[in-house]
Amino acid sequence: MQPILPNIKDLTRTGLREVVSSLGEPAYRASQIHQWLFSHRSANMDDITILSLALRRRLSSLYAVREATLDEHREESVAGPEMPTTKFLVSMPDGQSVESVLIPSANRITACISSQAGCPLNCTFCATGRMGFRRNLSPGEITDQVFLLNDFLAERYGETKKITNVVFMGMGEPLLNMTNVLDAVQTLTDQHYRFSLPQRKITISTVGLTPEIRLLGEASVKTKLAVSLHAAIQEKRESLIPVARDYPLDELKRALSEYSRKTGQQVTLVYMLLDGINDSPEDARALAKFAKSLFCKINLIDYNAIVNIKFKPVYAGTRELFMRSLLDSGLQVTVRKSQGATIDAACGQLAAERGPHIPEEPY
């Protein structure tokens, strides 16, 4: 049985340069190969005709080229010609499945993508956390999600519909896979590539890992940062996000202040309202106190109910009172209705239902 060759698209740009150097090739070959893989989306080494036949054969003996695939999708029911929120199960070459979502709005189409297969953080409201952690996604597996969803848009709606924004708010904690995430961001924002977004159109979400937030602030990227806060009372936040025990709110606040000072970027505090859990006047006052001195905006979102997880979304009146309290404190607040409830669009629901698919004959 022949050994299974590694996927060259799993390499970071640095890793690709090291491979090229080990073959005695000049450094610029790495950029050429990367562009043909991620801009031209070459399906095999033979497609990379800019390389000599000898080099293509050498690379083919060392690496394969594999792409993730769209396994299934579900569309939210909408009336009229509106484009629906659509959730996808994306199969990686090794059989692991992750979720990606297309979220349309008036002036944008956002791809919500995953950075890990599963998640190690076990947040109590999240279906992904119940799956456990499987592995980090490679740069190629991250970018494949965006490319595949953009292909879906073109096939379904024509070339006029394209992804305009990307958010790392799918499965996993992006800052635990920062090297691969930032490498993927570099690819998705390369102005010389066929698919390219401005970095400001990409948002990286985190539950609040303060050392990694500081590292992100020092990185040369201009992506946006969103923090899944969900409670501004320490004990309550720990009950929802267990890892918050290691990153208390005062430390998180300092890290966010440093991030904004270094980058000039406004931080989004994402606050998911849970009935009877974090929606009281006391919770609103605590959130206002936490956010008051930060360069931030607050994004209130509804909860997508998940089977076997005992949380409920709040009533509209409760949400209105909570929002009014924040506005009266002088804070910038937006309210986003959680989309995709009818298609299990909360993180991890579709993948947990399906479970991992391991092909009988890998690759």
PDB file of N, CA, C and O in Angstrom, residues 29-80:
ATOM      1  N   ARG A  29       9.921  30.725  -5.796  1.00  0.00           N
ATOM      2  CA  ARG A  29       9.106  29.582  -6.223  1.00  0.00           C
ATOM      3  C   ARG A  29       7.946  29.339  -5.245  1.00  0.00           C
ATOM      4  O   ARG A  29       6.859  28.935  -5.658  1.00  0.00           O
ATOM      5  N   ALA A  30       8.196  29.591  -3.973  1.00  0.00           N
ATOM      6  CA  ALA A  30       7.139  29.380  -2.974  1.00  0.00           C
ATOM      7  C   ALA A  30       5.950  30.291  -3.250  1.00  0.00           C
ATOM      8  O   ALA A  30       4.787  29.864  -3.165  1.00  0.00           O
ATOM      9  N   SER A  31       6.211  31.542  -3.584  1.00  0.00           N
ATOM     10  CA  SER A  31       5.129  32.473  -3.905  1.00  0.00           C
ATOM     11  C   SER A  31       4.381  32.043  -5.158  1.00  0.00           C
ATOM     12  O   SER A  31       3.149  32.151  -5.224  1.00  0.00           O
ATOM     13  N   GLN A  32       5.116  31.545  -6.142  1.00  0.00           N
ATOM     14  CA  GLN A  32       4.468  31.071  -7.366  1.00  0.00           C
ATOM     15  C   GLN A  32       3.552  29.888  -7.080  1.00  0.00           C
ATOM     16  O   GLN A  32       2.402  29.837  -7.550  1.00  0.00           O
ATOM     17  N   ILE A  33       4.064  28.927  -6.317  1.00  0.00           N
ATOM     18  CA  ILE A  33       3.266  27.739  -5.997  1.00  0.00           C
ATOM     19  C   ILE A  33       2.030  28.135  -5.202  1.00  0.00           C
ATOM     20  O   ILE A  33       0.909  27.673  -5.472  1.00  0.00           O
ATOM     21  N   HIS A  34       2.212  29.017  -4.220  1.00  0.00           N
ATOM     22  CA  HIS A  34       1.090  29.443  -3.386  1.00  0.00           C
ATOM     23  C   HIS A  34       0.016  30.124  -4.230  1.00  0.00           C
ATOM     24  O   HIS A  34      -1.187  29.860  -4.066  1.00  0.00           O
ATOM     25  N   GLN A  35       0.434  30.974  -5.142  1.00  0.00           N
ATOM     26  CA  GLN A  35      -0.547  31.666  -5.974  1.00  0.00           C
ATOM     27  C   GLN A  35      -1.318  30.694  -6.868  1.00  0.00           C
ATOM     28  O   GLN A  35      -2.540  30.817  -7.033  1.00  0.00           O
ATOM     29  N   TRP A  36      -0.644  29.716  -7.413  1.00  0.00           N
ATOM     30  CA  TRP A  36      -1.337  28.748  -8.261  1.00  0.00           C
ATOM     31  C   TRP A  36      -2.271  27.864  -7.444  1.00  0.00           C
ATOM     32  O   TRP A  36      -3.328  27.452  -7.925  1.00  0.00           O
ATOM     33  N   LEU A  37      -1.941  27.592  -6.201  1.00  0.00           N
ATOM     34  CA  LEU A  37      -2.800  26.767  -5.353  1.00  0.00           C
ATOM     35  C   LEU A  37      -4.017  27.537  -4.858  1.00  0.00           C
ATOM     36  O   LEU A  37      -5.134  26.999  -4.826  1.00  0.00           O
ATOM     37  N   PHE A  38      -3.824  28.805  -4.490  1.00  0.00           N
ATOM     38  CA  PHE A  38      -4.881  29.526  -3.784  1.00  0.00           C
ATOM     39  C   PHE A  38      -5.549  30.617  -4.614  1.00  0.00           C
ATOM     40  O   PHE A  38      -6.634  31.068  -4.239  1.00  0.00           O
ATOM     41  N   SER A  39      -4.954  31.020  -5.706  1.00  0.00           N
ATOM     42  CA  SER A  39      -5.615  31.965  -6.594  1.00  0.00           C
ATOM     43  C   SER A  39      -6.160  31.247  -7.826  1.00  0.00           C
ATOM     44  O   SER A  39      -7.357  31.300  -8.113  1.00  0.00           O
ATOM     45  N   HIS A  40      -5.296  30.517  -8.518  1.00  0.00           N
ATOM     46  CA  HIS A  40      -5.743  29.713  -9.663  1.00  0.00           C
ATOM     47  C   HIS A  40      -6.463  28.442  -9.214  1.00  0.00           C
ATOM     48  O   HIS A  40      -7.175  27.826 -10.009  1.00  0.00           O
ATOM     49  N   ARG A  41      -6.243  28.034  -7.979  1.00  0.00           N
ATOM     50  CA  ARG A  41      -6.853  26.840  -7.372  1.00  0.00           C
ATOM     51  C   ARG A  41      -6.555  25.581  -8.192  1.00  0.00           C
ATOM     52  O   ARG A  41      -7.443  24.823  -8.571  1.00  0.00           O
ATOM     53  N   SER A  42      -5.277  25.392  -8.438  1.00  0.00           N
ATOM     54  CA  SER A  42      -4.822  24.215  -9.183  1.00  0.00           C
ATOM     55  C   SER A  42      -5.212  22.939  -8.461  1.00  0.00           C
ATOM     56  O   SER A  42      -5.070  22.820  -7.241  1.00  0.00           O
ATOM     57  N   ALA A  43      -5.698  21.960  -9.220  1.00  0.00           N
ATOM     58  CA  ALA A  43      -6.167  20.703  -8.635  1.00  0.00           C
ATOM     59  C   ALA A  43      -5.045  19.691  -8.441  1.00  0.00           C
ATOM     60  O   ALA A  43      -5.208  18.711  -7.713  1.00  0.00           O
ATOM     61  N   ASN A  44      -3.917  19.901  -9.108  1.00  0.00           N
ATOM     62  CA  ASN A  44      -2.779  18.991  -8.959  1.00  0.00           C
ATOM     63  C   ASN A  44      -1.509  19.722  -9.361  1.00  0.00           C
ATOM     64  O   ASN A  44      -1.546  20.833  -9.907  1.00  0.00           O
ATOM     65  N   MET A  45      -0.392  19.090  -9.111  1.00  0.00           N
ATOM     66  CA  MET A  45       0.893  19.730  -9.396  1.00  0.00           C
ATOM     67  C   MET A  45       1.088  19.967 -10.895  1.00  0.00           C
ATOM     68  O   MET A  45       1.716  20.945 -11.301  1.00  0.00           O
ATOM     69  N   ASP A  46       0.542  19.079 -11.724  1.00  0.00           N
ATOM     70  CA  ASP A  46       0.719  19.218 -13.168  1.00  0.00           C
ATOM     71  C   ASP A  46       0.100  20.500 -13.704  1.00  0.00           C
ATOM     72  O   ASP A  46       0.499  20.996 -14.760  1.00  0.00           O
ATOM     73  N   ASP A  47      -0.913  21.031 -12.972  1.00  0.00           N
ATOM     74  CA  ASP A  47      -1.549  22.279 -13.407  1.00  0.00           C
ATOM     75  C   ASP A  47      -0.637  23.487 -13.253  1.00  0.00           C
ATOM     76  O   ASP A  47      -0.871  24.525 -13.881  1.00  0.00           O
ATOM     77  N   ILE A  48       0.373  23.368 -12.401  1.00  0.00           N
ATOM     78  CA  ILE A  48       1.232  24.524 -12.098  1.00  0.00           C
ATOM     79  C   ILE A  48       2.299  24.619 -13.189  1.00  0.00           C
ATOM     80  O   ILE A  48       3.484  24.315 -12.987  1.00  0.00           O
ATOM     81  N   THR A  49       1.882  25.029 -14.349  1.00  0.00           N
ATOM     82  CA  THR A  49       2.746  24.978 -15.533  1.00  0.00           C
ATOM     83  C   THR A  49       3.868  26.001 -15.505  1.00  0.00           C
ATOM     84  O   THR A  49       4.777  25.948 -16.345  1.00  0.00           O
ATOM     85  N   ILE A  50       3.828  26.923 -14.564  1.00  0.00           N
ATOM     86  CA  ILE A  50       4.911  27.890 -14.448  1.00  0.00           C
ATOM     87  C   ILE A  50       6.187  27.233 -13.924  1.00  0.00           C
ATOM     88  O   ILE A  50       7.278  27.772 -14.052  1.00  0.00           O
ATOM     89  N   LEU A  51       6.024  26.033 -13.330  1.00  0.00           N
ATOM     90  CA  LEU A  51       7.169  25.285 -12.809  1.00  0.00           C
ATOM     91  C   LEU A  51       7.692  24.336 -13.875  1.00  0.00           C
ATOM     92  O   LEU A  51       6.947  23.877 -14.753  1.00  0.00           O
ATOM     93  N   SER A  52       8.956  23.988 -13.763  1.00  0.00           N
ATOM     94  CA  SER A  52       9.535  23.008 -14.683  1.00  0.00           C
ATOM     95  C   SER A  52       8.901  21.644 -14.455  1.00  0.00           C
ATOM     96  O   SER A  52       8.392  21.350 -13.358  1.00  0.00           O
ATOM     97  N   LEU A  53       8.933  20.798 -15.470  1.00  0.00           N
ATOM     98  CA  LEU A  53       8.375  19.460 -15.351  1.00  0.00           C
ATOM     99  C   LEU A  53       9.100  18.676 -14.248  1.00  0.00           C
ATOM    100  O   LEU A  53       8.457  17.955 -13.467  1.00  0.00           O
ATOM    101  N   ALA A  54      10.403  18.855 -14.140  1.00  0.00           N
ATOM    102  CA  ALA A  54      11.166  18.136 -13.124  1.00  0.00           C
ATOM    103  C   ALA A  54      10.727  18.530 -11.723  1.00  0.00           C
ATOM    104  O   ALA A  54      10.578  17.670 -10.837  1.00  0.00           O
ATOM    105  N   LEU A  55      10.495  19.824 -11.501  1.00  0.00           N
ATOM    106  CA  LEU A  55      10.066  20.278 -10.176  1.00  0.00           C
ATOM    107  C   LEU A  55       8.652  19.806  -9.870  1.00  0.00           C
ATOM    108  O   LEU A  55       8.347  19.404  -8.747  1.00  0.00           O
ATOM    109  N   ARG A  56       7.779  19.834 -10.878  1.00  0.00           N
ATOM    110  CA  ARG A  56       6.419  19.339 -10.663  1.00  0.00           C
ATOM    111  C   ARG A  56       6.431  17.865 -10.274  1.00  0.00           C
ATOM    112  O   ARG A  56       5.690  17.447  -9.373  1.00  0.00           O
ATOM    113  N   ARG A  57       7.266  17.095 -10.926  1.00  0.00           N
ATOM    114  CA  ARG A  57       7.343  15.670 -10.588  1.00  0.00           C
ATOM    115  C   ARG A  57       7.906  15.470  -9.185  1.00  0.00           C
ATOM    116  O   ARG A  57       7.451  14.596  -8.441  1.00  0.00           O
ATOM    117  N   ARG A  58       8.905  16.275  -8.835  1.00  0.00           N
ATOM    118  CA  ARG A  58       9.481  16.165  -7.501  1.00  0.00           C
ATOM    119  C   ARG A  58       8.448  16.509  -6.430  1.00  0.00           C
ATOM    120  O   ARG A  58       8.311  15.791  -5.437  1.00  0.00           O
ATOM    121  N   LEU A  59       7.715  17.580  -6.641  1.00  0.00           N
ATOM    122  CA  LEU A  59       6.677  17.963  -5.682  1.00  0.00           C
ATOM    123  C   LEU A  59       5.575  16.904  -5.610  1.00  0.00           C
ATOM    124  O   LEU A  59       5.058  16.605  -4.530  1.00  0.00           O
ATOM    125  N   SER A  60       5.217  16.331  -6.763  1.00  0.00           N
ATOM    126  CA  SER A  60       4.171  15.303  -6.790  1.00  0.00           C
ATOM    127  C   SER A  60       4.578  14.053  -6.030  1.00  0.00           C
ATOM    128  O   SER A  60       3.723  13.298  -5.553  1.00  0.00           O
ATOM    129  N   SER A  61       5.890  13.801  -5.940  1.00  0.00           N
ATOM    130  CA  SER A  61       6.361  12.643  -5.176  1.00  0.00           C
ATOM    131  C   SER A  61       6.327  12.889  -3.673  1.00  0.00           C
ATOM    132  O   SER A  61       6.386  11.948  -2.880  1.00  0.00           O
ATOM    133  N   LEU A  62       6.203  14.159  -3.301  1.00  0.00           N
ATOM    134  CA  LEU A  62       6.234  14.530  -1.881  1.00  0.00           C
ATOM    135  C   LEU A  62       4.872  14.940  -1.340  1.00  0.00           C
ATOM    136  O   LEU A  62       4.566  14.717  -0.155  1.00  0.00           O
ATOM    137  N   TYR A  63       4.045  15.552  -2.189  1.00  0.00           N
ATOM    138  CA  TYR A  63       2.783  16.138  -1.729  1.00  0.00           C
ATOM    139  C   TYR A  63       1.659  15.870  -2.728  1.00  0.00           C
ATOM    140  O   TYR A  63       1.891  15.721  -3.927  1.00  0.00           O
ATOM    141  N   ALA A  64       0.448  15.855  -2.194  1.00  0.00           N
ATOM    142  CA  ALA A  64      -0.762  15.841  -3.012  1.00  0.00           C
ATOM    143  C   ALA A  64      -1.441  17.204  -2.880  1.00  0.00           C
ATOM    144  O   ALA A  64      -1.101  18.009  -2.006  1.00  0.00           O
ATOM    145  N   VAL A  65      -2.412  17.465  -3.746  1.00  0.00           N
ATOM    146  CA  VAL A  65      -3.240  18.669  -3.646  1.00  0.00           C
ATOM    147  C   VAL A  65      -4.671  18.221  -3.386  1.00  0.00           C
ATOM    148  O   VAL A  65      -5.260  17.507  -4.209  1.00  0.00           O
ATOM    149  N   ARG A  66      -5.212  18.586  -2.244  1.00  0.00           N
ATOM    150  CA  ARG A  66      -6.578  18.178  -1.895  1.00  0.00           C
ATOM    151  C   ARG A  66      -7.389  19.383  -1.441  1.00  0.00           C
ATOM    152  O   ARG A  66      -6.851  20.286  -0.803  1.00  0.00           O
ATOM    153  N   GLU A  67      -8.658  19.355  -1.762  1.00  0.00           N
ATOM    154  CA  GLU A  67      -9.570  20.436  -1.396  1.00  0.00           C
ATOM    155  C   GLU A  67     -10.708  19.886  -0.559  1.00  0.00           C
ATOM    156  O   GLU A  67     -11.144  18.745  -0.761  1.00  0.00           O
ATOM    157  N   ALA A  68     -11.175  20.683   0.382  1.00  0.00           N
ATOM    158  CA  ALA A  68     -12.376  20.321   1.127  1.00  0.00           C
ATOM    159  C   ALA A  68     -13.576  20.294   0.179  1.00  0.00           C
ATOM    160  O   ALA A  68     -13.516  20.823  -0.942  1.00  0.00           O
ATOM    161  N   THR A  69     -14.661  19.666   0.604  1.00  0.00           N
ATOM    162  CA  THR A  69     -15.862  19.564  -0.230  1.00  0.00           C
ATOM    163  C   THR A  69     -17.095  19.954   0.567  1.00  0.00           C
ATOM    164  O   THR A  69     -17.135  19.780   1.798  1.00  0.00           O
ATOM    165  N   LEU A  70     -18.094  20.471  -0.125  1.00  0.00           N
ATOM    166  CA  LEU A  70     -19.386  20.745   0.503  1.00  0.00           C
ATOM    167  C   LEU A  70     -20.169  19.444   0.576  1.00  0.00           C
ATOM    168  O   LEU A  70     -20.486  18.836  -0.446  1.00  0.00           O
ATOM    169  N   ASP A  71     -20.473  19.022   1.796  1.00  0.00           N
ATOM    170  CA  ASP A  71     -21.130  17.735   1.992  1.00  0.00           C
ATOM    171  C   ASP A  71     -22.650  17.856   1.923  1.00  0.00           C
ATOM    172  O   ASP A  71     -23.331  17.058   1.308  1.00  0.00           O
ATOM    173  N   GLU A  72     -23.184  18.856   2.593  1.00  0.00           N
ATOM    174  CA  GLU A  72     -24.623  19.113   2.540  1.00  0.00           C
ATOM    175  C   GLU A  72     -24.875  20.543   2.978  1.00  0.00           C
ATOM    176  O   GLU A  72     -23.992  21.202   3.542  1.00  0.00           O
ATOM    177  N   HIS A  73     -26.081  21.039   2.704  1.00  0.00           N
ATOM    178  CA  HIS A  73     -26.422  22.384   3.165  1.00  0.00           C
ATOM    179  C   HIS A  73     -27.909  22.457   3.482  1.00  0.00           C
ATOM    180  O   HIS A  73     -28.707  21.658   2.981  1.00  0.00           O
ATOM    181  N   ARG A  74     -28.246  23.404   4.338  1.00  0.00           N
ATOM    182  CA  ARG A  74     -29.637  23.658   4.704  1.00  0.00           C
ATOM    183  C   ARG A  74     -29.909  25.139   4.587  1.00  0.00           C
ATOM    184  O   ARG A  74     -29.100  25.968   5.013  1.00  0.00           O
ATOM    185  N   GLU A  75     -31.069  25.475   4.039  1.00  0.00           N
ATOM    186  CA  GLU A  75     -31.439  26.859   3.835  1.00  0.00           C
ATOM    187  C   GLU A  75     -32.598  27.226   4.750  1.00  0.00           C
ATOM    188  O   GLU A  75     -33.572  26.473   4.875  1.00  0.00           O
ATOM    189  N   GLU A  76     -32.494  28.392   5.361  1.00  0.00           N
ATOM    190  CA  GLU A  76     -33.586  28.885   6.183  1.00  0.00           C
ATOM    191  C   GLU A  76     -34.747  29.302   5.296  1.00  0.00           C
ATOM    192  O   GLU A  76     -34.541  29.871   4.208  1.00  0.00           O
ATOM    193  N   SER A  77     -35.958  29.011   5.726  1.00  0.00           N
ATOM    194  CA  SER A  77     -37.141  29.375   4.948  1.00  0.00           C
ATOM    195  C   SER A  77     -37.338  30.889   4.988  1.00  0.00           C
ATOM    196  O   SER A  77     -37.367  31.495   6.058  1.00  0.00           O
ATOM    197  N   VAL A  78     -37.439  31.490   3.811  1.00  0.00           N
ATOM    198  CA  VAL A  78     -37.684  32.925   3.711  1.00  0.00           C
ATOM    199  C   VAL A  78     -38.762  33.158   2.668  1.00  0.00           C
ATOM    200  O   VAL A  78     -38.948  32.371   1.748  1.00  0.00           O
ATOM    201  N   ALA A  79     -39.463  34.275   2.824  1.00  0.00           N
ATOM    202  CA  ALA A  79     -40.518  34.616   1.882  1.00  0.00           C
ATOM    203  C   ALA A  79     -39.960  35.488   0.766  1.00  0.00           C
ATOM    204  O   ALA A  79     -39.080  36.318   1.000  1.00  0.00           O
ATOM    205  N   GLY A  80     -40.474  35.295  -0.439  1.00  0.00           N
ATOM    206  CA  GLY A  80     -40.101  36.154  -1.557  1.00  0.00           C
ATOM    207  C   GLY A  80     -38.719  35.837  -2.101  1.00  0.00           C
ATOM    208  O   GLY A  80     -38.178  34.751  -1.901  1.00  0.00           O
TER     209      GLY A  80
END
